[in-house]
PDB file of C-alpha atoms and ligand atoms in Angstrom:
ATOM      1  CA  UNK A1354     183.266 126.843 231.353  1.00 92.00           C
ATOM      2  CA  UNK A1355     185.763 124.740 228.927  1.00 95.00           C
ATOM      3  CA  UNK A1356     187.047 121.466 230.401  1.00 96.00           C
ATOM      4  CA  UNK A1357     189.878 119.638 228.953  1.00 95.00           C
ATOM      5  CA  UNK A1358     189.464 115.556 229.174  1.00 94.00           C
ATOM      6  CA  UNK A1359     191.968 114.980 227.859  1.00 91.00           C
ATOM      7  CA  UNK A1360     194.232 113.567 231.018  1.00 91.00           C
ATOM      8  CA  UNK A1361     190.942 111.755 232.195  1.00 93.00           C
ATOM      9  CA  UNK A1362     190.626 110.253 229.060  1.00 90.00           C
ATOM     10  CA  UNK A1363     193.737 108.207 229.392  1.00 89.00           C
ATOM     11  CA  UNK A1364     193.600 107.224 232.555  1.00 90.00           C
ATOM     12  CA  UNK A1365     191.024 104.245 233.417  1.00 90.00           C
ATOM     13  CA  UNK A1366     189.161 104.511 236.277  1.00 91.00           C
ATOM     14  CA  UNK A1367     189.907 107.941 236.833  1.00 92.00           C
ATOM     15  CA  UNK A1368     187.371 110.240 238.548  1.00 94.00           C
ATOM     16  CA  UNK A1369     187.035 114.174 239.111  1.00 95.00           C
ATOM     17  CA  UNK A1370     184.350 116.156 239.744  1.00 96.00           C
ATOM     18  CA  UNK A1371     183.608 120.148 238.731  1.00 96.00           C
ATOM     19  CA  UNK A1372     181.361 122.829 239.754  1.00 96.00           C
ATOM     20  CA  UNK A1373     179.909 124.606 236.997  1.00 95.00           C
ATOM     21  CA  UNK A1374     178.081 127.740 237.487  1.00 94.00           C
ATOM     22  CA  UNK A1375     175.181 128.467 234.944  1.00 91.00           C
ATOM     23  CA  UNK A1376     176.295 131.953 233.985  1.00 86.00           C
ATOM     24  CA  UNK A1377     173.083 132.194 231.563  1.00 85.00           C
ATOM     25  CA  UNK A1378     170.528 134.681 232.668  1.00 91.00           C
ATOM     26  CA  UNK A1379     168.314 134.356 229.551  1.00 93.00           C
ATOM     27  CA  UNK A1380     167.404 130.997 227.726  1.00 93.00           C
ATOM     28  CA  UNK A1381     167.536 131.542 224.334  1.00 90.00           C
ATOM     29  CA  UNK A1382     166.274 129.011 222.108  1.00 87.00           C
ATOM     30  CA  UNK A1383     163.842 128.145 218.932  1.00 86.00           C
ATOM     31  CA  UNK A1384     161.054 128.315 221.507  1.00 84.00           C
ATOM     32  CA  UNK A1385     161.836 132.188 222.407  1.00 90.00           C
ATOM     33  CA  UNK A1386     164.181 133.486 225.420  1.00 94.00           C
ATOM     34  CA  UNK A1387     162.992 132.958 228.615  1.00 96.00           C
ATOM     35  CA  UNK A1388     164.625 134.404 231.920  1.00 97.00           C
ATOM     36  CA  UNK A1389     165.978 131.894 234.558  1.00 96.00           C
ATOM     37  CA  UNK A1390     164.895 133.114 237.684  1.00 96.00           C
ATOM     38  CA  UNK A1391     166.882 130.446 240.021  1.00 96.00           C
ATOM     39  CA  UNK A1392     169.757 128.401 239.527  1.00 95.00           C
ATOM     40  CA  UNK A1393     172.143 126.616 241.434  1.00 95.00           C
ATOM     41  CA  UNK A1394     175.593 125.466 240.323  1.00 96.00           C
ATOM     42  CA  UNK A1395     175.453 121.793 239.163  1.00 97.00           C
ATOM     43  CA  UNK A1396     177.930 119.173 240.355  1.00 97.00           C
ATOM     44  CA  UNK A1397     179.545 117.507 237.313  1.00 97.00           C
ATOM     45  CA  UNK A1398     181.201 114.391 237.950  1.00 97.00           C
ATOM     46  CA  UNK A1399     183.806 112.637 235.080  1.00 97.00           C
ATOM     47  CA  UNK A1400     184.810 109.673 235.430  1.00 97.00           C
ATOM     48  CA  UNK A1401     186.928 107.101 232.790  1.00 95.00           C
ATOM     49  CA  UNK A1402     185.245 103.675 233.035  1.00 93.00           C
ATOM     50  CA  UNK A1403     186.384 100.750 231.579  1.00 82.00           C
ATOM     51  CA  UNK A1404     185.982 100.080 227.686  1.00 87.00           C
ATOM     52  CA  UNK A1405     187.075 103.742 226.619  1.00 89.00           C
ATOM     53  CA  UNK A1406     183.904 105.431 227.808  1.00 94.00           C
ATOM     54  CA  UNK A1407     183.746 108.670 230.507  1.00 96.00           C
ATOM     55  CA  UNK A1408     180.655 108.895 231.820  1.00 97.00           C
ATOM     56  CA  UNK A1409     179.882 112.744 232.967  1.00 97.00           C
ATOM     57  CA  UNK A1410     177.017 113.068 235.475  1.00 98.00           C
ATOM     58  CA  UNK A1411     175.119 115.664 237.561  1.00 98.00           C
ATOM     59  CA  UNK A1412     172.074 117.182 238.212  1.00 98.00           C
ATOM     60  CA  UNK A1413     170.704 120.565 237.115  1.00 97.00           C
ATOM     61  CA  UNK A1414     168.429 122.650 238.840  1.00 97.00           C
ATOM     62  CA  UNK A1415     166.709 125.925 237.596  1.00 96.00           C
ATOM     63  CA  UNK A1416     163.233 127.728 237.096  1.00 97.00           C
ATOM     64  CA  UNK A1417     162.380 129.609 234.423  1.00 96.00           C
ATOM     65  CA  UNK A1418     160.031 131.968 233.434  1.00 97.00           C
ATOM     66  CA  UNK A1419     157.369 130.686 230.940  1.00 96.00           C
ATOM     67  CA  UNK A1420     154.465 132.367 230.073  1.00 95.00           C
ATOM     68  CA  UNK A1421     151.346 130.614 230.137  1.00 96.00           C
ATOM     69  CA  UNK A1422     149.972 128.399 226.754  1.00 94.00           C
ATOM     70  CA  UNK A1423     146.771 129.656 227.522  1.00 95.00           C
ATOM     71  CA  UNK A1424     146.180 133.326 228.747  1.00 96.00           C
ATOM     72  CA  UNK A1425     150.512 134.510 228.564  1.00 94.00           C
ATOM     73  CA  UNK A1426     150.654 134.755 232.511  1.00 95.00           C
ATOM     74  CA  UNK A1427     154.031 134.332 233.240  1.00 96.00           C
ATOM     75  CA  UNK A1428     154.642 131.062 235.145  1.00 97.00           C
ATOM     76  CA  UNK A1429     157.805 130.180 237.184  1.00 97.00           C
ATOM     77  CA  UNK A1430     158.379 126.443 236.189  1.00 97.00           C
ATOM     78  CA  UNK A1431     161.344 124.321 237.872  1.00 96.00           C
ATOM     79  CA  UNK A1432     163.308 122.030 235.267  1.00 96.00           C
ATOM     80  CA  UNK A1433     165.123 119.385 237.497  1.00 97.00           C
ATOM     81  CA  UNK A1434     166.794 117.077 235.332  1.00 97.00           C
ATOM     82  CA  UNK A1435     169.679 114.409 235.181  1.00 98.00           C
ATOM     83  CA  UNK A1436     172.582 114.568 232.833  1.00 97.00           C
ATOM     84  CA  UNK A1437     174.276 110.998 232.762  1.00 97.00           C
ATOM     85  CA  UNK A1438     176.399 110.764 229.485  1.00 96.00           C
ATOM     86  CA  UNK A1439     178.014 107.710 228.386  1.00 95.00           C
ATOM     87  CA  UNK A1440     180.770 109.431 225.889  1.00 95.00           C
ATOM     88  CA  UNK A1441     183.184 107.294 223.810  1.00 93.00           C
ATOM     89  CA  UNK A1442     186.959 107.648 223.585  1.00 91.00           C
ATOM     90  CA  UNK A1443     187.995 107.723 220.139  1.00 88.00           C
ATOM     91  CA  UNK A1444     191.336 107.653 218.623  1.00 74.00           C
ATOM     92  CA  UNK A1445     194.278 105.893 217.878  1.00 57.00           C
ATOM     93  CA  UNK A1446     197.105 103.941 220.361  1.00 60.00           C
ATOM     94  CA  UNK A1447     199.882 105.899 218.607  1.00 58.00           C
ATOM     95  CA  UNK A1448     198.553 108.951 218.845  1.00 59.00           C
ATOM     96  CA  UNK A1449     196.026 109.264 221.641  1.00 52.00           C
ATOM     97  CA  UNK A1450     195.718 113.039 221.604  1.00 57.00           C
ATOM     98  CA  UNK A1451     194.435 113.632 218.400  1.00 64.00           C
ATOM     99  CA  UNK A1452     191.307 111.734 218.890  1.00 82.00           C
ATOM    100  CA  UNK A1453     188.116 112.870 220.558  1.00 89.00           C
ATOM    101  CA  UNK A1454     185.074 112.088 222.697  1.00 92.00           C
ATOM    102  CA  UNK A1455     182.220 111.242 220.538  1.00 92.00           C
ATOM    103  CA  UNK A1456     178.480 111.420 221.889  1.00 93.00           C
ATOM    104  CA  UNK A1457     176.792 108.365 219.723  1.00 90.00           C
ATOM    105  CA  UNK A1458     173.201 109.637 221.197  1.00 89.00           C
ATOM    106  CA  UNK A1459     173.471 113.103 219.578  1.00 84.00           C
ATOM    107  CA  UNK A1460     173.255 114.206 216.418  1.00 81.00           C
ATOM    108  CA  UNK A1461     174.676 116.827 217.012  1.00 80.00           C
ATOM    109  CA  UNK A1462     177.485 117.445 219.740  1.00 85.00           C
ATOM    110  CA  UNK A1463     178.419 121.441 219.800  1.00 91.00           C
ATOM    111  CA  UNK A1464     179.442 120.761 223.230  1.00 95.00           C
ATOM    112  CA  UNK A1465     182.744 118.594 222.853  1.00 94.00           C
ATOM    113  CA  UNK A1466     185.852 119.715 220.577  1.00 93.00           C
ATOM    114  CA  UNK A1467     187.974 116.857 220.701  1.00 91.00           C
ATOM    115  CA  UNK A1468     188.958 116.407 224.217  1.00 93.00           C
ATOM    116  CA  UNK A1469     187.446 119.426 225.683  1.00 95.00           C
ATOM    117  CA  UNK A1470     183.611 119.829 227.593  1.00 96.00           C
ATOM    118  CA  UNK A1471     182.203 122.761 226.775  1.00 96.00           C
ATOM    119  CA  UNK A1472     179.958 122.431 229.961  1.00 95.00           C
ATOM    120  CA  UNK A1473     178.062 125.740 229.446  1.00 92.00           C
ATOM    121  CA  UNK A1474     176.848 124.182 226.393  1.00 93.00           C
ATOM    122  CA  UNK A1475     176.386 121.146 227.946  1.00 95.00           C
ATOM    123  CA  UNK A1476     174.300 122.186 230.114  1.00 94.00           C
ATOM    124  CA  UNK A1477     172.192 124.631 227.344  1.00 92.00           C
ATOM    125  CA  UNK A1478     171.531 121.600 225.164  1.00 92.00           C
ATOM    126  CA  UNK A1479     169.968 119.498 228.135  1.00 94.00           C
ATOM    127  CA  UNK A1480     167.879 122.115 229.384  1.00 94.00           C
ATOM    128  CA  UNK A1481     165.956 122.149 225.846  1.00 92.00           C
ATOM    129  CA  UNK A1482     166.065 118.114 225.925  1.00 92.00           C
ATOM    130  CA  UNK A1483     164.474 118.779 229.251  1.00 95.00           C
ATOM    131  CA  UNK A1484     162.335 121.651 228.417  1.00 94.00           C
ATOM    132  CA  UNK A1485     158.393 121.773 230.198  1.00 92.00           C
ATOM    133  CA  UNK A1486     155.890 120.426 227.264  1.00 88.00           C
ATOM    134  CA  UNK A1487     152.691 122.592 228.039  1.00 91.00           C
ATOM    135  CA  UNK A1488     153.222 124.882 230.731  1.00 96.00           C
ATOM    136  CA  UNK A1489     149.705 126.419 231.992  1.00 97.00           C
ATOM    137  CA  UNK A1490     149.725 128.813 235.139  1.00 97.00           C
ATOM    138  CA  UNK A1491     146.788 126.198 236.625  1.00 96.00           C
ATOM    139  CA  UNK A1492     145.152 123.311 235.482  1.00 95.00           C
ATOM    140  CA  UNK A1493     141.658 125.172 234.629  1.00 96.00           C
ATOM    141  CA  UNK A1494     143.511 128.113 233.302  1.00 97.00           C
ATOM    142  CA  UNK A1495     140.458 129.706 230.945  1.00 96.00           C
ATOM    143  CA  UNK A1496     142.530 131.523 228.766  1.00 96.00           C
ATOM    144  CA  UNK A1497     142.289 134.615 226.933  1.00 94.00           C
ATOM    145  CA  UNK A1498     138.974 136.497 225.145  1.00 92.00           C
ATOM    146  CA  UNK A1499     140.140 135.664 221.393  1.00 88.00           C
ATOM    147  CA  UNK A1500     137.555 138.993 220.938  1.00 89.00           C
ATOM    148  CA  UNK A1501     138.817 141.272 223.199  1.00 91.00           C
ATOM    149  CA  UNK A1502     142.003 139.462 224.914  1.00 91.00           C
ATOM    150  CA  UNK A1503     140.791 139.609 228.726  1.00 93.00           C
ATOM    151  CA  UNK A1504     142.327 137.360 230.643  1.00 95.00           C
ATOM    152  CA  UNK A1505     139.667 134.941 231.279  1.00 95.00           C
ATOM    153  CA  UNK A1506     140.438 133.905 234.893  1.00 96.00           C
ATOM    154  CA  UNK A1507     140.182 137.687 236.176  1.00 94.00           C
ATOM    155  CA  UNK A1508     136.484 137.816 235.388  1.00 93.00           C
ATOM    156  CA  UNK A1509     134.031 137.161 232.049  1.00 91.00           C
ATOM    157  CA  UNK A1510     134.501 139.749 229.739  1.00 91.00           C
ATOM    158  CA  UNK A1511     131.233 140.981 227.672  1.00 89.00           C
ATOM    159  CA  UNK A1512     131.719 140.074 224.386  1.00 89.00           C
ATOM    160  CA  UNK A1513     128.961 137.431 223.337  1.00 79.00           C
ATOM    161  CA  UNK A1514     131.294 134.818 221.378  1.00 62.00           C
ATOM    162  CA  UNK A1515     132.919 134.519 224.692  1.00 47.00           C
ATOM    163  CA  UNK A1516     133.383 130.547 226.134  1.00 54.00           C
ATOM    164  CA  UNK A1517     135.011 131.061 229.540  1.00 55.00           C
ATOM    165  CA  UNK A1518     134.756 127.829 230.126  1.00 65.00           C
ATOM    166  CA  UNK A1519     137.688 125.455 230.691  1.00 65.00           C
ATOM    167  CA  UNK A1520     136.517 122.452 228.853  1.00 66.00           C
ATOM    168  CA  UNK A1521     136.555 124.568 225.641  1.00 65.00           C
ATOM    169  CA  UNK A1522     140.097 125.980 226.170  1.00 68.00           C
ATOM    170  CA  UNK A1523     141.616 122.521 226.535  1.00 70.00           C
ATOM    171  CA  UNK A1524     139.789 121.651 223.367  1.00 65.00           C
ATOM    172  CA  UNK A1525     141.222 124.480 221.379  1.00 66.00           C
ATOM    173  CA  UNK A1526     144.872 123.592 223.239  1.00 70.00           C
ATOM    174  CA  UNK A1527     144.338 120.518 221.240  1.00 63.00           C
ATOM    175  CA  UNK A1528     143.499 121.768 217.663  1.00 61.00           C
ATOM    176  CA  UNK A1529     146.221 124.472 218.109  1.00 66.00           C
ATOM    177  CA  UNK A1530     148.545 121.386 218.908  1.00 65.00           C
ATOM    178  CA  UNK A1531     147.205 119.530 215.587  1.00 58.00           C
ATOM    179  CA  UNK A1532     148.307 122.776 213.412  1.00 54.00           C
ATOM    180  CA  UNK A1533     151.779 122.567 214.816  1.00 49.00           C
ATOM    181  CA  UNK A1534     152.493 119.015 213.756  1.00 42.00           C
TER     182      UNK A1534
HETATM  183 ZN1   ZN B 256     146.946 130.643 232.143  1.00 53.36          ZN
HETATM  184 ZN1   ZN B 257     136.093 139.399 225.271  1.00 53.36          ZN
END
């Protein structure tokens, strides 16, 4: 969904408000694509303030499915999350419409063009700001047999190397954390 600004841009004190469904079905990301299982549309409201900013707020609600970091279970995880951007208005008094919104807290900003929220994207880029660190489908989750890949919390498999014990799974979460850095 594509919102044009523009109008609230020059008018202090100015406030609307839009309903944006998430039409995603699929997250797609670096991490991998993950399904979103539940979402509800999310309340965006605009308003100019004073000293050429527009603040856009709302809150997003959705649960994805994640597998597990341990044994791959797939695990339904809620992301509930504010947005509150404080966006500057940029441009000149001549010739207001030719300048823009500028984000000074992103690096990037795919989701403005000029005047116009691009709330889909919006929305897409805050989910992965908000994205679920370690997601584990239960504290003590035991993992996976690295012999013979048996889900650990169904049952011990028989393969003698085997450590179906928790303590040594969170141990190895942490050295395969080390080798990511
Ligand atoms: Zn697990
Ligand atoms: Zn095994």
């Amino acid at each position: 969904m594509k919102i044009d600004l523009s109008m609230i841009a020059k008018s202090i004190n100015e406030e609307t408000e839009a309903e944006v469904e998430i039409s995603l079905d699929m997250f797609r990301s670096r991490l991998g694509n993950f399904p979103i299982t539940e979402k509800a549309p999310v309340t965006l409201h605009i308003r100019n303030e004073e000293n050429a900013v527009v603040r856009i707020y709302g809150t997003v609600s959705v649960t994805v499915k994640v597998p597990c970091a341990r044994c791959l279970e797939e695990v339904f995880v809620p992301v509930r999350f504010d947005i509150d951007k404080q966006l500057r208005i940029a441009g000149t008094e001549d010739s207001p419409d030719a300048g823009a919104l500028i984000d000074d807290e992103m690096e990037e900003t795919d989701y403005l063009h000029g005047f116009e929220l691009d709330a889909d994207q919006l929305i897409h880029d805050e989910i992965l700001l908000n994205w679920p660190m370690k997601v584990l489908c239960r504290d003590d989750c035991k993992g996976i047999c690295r012999v013979c890949g048996m889900n650990l919390n169904k049952g011990a498999c028989s393969c003698p190397e085997t450590e179906p014990d928790p303590r040594m799974a969170a141990i190895q979460d942490i050295f395969n954390e080390f080798k990511e850095v």
